PDB file of C-alpha atoms in Angstrom:
ATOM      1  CA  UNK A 857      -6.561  -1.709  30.044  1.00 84.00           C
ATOM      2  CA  UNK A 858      -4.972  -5.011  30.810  1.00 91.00           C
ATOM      3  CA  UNK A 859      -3.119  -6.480  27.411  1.00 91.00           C
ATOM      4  CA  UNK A 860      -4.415  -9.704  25.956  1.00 89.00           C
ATOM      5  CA  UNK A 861      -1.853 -12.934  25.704  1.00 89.00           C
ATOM      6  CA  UNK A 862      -2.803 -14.919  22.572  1.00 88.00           C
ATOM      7  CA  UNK A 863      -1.002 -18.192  22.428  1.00 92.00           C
ATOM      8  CA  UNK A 864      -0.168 -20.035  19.183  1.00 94.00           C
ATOM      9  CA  UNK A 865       0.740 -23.417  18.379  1.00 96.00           C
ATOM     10  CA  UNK A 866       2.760 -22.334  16.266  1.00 96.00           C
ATOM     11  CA  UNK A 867       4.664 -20.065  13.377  1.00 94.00           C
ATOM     12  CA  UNK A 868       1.710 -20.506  10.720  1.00 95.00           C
ATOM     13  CA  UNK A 869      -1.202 -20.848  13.497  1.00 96.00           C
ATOM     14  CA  UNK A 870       0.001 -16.921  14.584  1.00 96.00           C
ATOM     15  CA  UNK A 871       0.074 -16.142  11.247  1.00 96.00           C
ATOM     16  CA  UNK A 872      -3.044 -16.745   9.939  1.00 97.00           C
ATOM     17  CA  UNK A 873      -4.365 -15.581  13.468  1.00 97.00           C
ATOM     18  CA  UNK A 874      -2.940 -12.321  12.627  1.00 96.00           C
ATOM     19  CA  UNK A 875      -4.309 -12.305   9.128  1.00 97.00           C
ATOM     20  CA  UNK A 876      -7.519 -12.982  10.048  1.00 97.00           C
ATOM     21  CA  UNK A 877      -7.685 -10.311  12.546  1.00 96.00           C
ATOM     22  CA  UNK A 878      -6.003  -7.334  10.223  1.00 97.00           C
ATOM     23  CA  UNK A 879      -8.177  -8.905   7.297  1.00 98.00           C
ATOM     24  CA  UNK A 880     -11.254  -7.938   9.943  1.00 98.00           C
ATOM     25  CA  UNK A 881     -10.047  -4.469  10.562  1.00 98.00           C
ATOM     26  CA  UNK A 882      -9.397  -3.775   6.565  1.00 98.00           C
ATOM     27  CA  UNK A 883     -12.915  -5.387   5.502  1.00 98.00           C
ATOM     28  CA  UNK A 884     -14.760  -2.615   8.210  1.00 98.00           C
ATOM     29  CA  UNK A 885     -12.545   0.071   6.581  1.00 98.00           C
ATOM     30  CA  UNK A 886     -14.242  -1.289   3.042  1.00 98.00           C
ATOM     31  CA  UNK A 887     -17.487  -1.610   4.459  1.00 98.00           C
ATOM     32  CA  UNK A 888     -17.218   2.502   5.995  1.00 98.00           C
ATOM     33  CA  UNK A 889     -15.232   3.826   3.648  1.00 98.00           C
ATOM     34  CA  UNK A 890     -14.758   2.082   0.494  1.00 97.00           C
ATOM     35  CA  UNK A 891     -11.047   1.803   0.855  1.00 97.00           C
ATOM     36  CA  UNK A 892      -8.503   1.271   3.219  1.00 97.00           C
ATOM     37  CA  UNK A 893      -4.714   1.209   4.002  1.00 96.00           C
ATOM     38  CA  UNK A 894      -2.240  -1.028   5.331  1.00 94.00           C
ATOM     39  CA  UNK A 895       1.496  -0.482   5.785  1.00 95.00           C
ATOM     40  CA  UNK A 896       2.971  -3.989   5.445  1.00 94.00           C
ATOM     41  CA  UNK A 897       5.977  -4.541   7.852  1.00 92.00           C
ATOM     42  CA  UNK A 898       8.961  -5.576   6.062  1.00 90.00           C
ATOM     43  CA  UNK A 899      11.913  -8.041   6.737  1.00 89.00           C
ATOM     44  CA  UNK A 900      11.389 -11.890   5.897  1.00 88.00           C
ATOM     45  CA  UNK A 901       9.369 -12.668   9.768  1.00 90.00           C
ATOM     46  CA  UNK A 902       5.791 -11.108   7.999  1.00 94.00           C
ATOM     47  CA  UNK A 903       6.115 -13.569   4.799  1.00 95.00           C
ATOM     48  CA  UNK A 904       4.063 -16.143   6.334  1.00 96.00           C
ATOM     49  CA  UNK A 905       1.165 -13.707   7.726  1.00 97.00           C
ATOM     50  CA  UNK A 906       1.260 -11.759   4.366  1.00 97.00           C
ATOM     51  CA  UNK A 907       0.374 -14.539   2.191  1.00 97.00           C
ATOM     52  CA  UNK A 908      -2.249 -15.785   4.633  1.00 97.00           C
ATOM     53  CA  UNK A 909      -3.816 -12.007   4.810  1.00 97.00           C
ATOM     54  CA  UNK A 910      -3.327 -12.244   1.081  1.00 97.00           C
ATOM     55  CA  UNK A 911      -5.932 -15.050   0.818  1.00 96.00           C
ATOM     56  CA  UNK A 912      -8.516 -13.197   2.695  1.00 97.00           C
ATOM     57  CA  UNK A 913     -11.745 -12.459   0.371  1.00 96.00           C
ATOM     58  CA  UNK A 914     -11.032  -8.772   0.462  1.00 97.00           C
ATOM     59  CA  UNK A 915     -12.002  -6.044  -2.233  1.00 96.00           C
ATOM     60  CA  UNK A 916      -8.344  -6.176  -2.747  1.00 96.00           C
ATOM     61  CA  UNK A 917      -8.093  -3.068  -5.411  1.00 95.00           C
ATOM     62  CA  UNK A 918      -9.752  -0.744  -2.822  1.00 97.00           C
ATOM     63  CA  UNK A 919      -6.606  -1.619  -0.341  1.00 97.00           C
ATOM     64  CA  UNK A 920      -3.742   0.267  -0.384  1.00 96.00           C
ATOM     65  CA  UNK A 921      -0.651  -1.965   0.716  1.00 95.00           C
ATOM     66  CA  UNK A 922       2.317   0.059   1.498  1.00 93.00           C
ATOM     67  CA  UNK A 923       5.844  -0.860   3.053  1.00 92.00           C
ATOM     68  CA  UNK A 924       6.518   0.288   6.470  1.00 89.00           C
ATOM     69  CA  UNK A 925       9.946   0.478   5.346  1.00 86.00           C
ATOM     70  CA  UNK A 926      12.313   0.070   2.642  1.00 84.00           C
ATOM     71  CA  UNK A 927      15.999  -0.545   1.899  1.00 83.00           C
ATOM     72  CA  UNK A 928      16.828   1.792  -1.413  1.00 84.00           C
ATOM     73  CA  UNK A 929      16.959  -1.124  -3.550  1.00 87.00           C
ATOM     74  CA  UNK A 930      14.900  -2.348  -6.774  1.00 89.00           C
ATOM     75  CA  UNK A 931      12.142  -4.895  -6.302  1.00 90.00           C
ATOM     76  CA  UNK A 932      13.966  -7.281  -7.978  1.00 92.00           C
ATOM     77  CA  UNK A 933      16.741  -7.176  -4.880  1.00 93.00           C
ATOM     78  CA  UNK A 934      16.631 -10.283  -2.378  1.00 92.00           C
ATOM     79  CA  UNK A 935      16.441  -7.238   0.288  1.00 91.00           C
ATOM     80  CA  UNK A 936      13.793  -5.881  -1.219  1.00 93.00           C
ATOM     81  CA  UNK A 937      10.788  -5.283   0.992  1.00 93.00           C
ATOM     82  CA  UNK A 938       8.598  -4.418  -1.573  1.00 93.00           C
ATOM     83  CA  UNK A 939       9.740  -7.452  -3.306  1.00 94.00           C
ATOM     84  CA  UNK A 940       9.391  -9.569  -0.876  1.00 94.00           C
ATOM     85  CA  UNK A 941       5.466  -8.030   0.273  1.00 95.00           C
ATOM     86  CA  UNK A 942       4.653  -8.660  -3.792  1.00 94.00           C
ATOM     87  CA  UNK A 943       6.154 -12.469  -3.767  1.00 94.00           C
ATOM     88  CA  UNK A 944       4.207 -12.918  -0.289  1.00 94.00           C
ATOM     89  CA  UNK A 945       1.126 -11.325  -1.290  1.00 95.00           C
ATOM     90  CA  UNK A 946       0.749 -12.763  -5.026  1.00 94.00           C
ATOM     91  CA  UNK A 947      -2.354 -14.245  -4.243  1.00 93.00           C
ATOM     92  CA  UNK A 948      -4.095 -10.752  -4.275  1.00 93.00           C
ATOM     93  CA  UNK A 949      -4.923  -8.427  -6.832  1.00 92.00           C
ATOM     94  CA  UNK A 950      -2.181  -6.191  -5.053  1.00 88.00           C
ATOM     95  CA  UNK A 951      -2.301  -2.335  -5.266  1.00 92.00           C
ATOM     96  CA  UNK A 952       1.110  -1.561  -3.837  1.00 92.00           C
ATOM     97  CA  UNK A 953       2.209   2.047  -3.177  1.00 89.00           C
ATOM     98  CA  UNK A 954       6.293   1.763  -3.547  1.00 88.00           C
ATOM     99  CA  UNK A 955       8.925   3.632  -1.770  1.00 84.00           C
ATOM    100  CA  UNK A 956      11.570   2.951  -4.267  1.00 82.00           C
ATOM    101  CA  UNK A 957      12.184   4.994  -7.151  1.00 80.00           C
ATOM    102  CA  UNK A 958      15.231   4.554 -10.111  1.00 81.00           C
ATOM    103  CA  UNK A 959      17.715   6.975  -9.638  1.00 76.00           C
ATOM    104  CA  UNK A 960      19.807   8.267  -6.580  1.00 70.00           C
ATOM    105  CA  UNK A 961      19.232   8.524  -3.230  1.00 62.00           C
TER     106      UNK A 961
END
């Protein structure tokens, strides 16, 4: 199998490419299953395609959103990735399954 090259115009264009095409993949999950999964990469480079996949007309409480990864901070933390996936994905009636939990490492 010979990988695809998508080209972009730019920043937001790949983004919402990207959203539309994991919003495609999550809505077929729905439509099978009646739920789905997602881990959400973390960093601040996914904001933009979070917030677009966010907008997609999904059954949004059937999804589970979790982080690929997390630093061992509260959500409240600028490093945050949970934080930042909520912020990002606001738009969506967001059922997020944290890492983080009060208390020691």
């Amino acid at each position: 199998m010979t990988p695809a090259l998508f080209e972009h115009e730019d920043e937001a264009a790949l983004a919402r490419a990207l959203a539309a095409a994991v919003a495609a993949d999550l809505a077929a999950a729905l439509r099978a299953k009646g739920r789905a999964s997602f881990a959400a990469p973390g960093g601040t480079t996914p904001a933009a395609f979070l917030a677009a996949l966010a907008a997609a007309p999904l059954d949004w409480p059937h999804v589970a959103v979790l982080p690929g990864d997390e630093r061992w901070v509260a959500p409240e933390d600028p490093r945050s990735n949970e934080g930042m996936i909520r912020r990002a994905m606001a738009a969506a009636e967001l059922r997020l399954v944290p890492f983080w939990r009060e208390g020691e490492t």
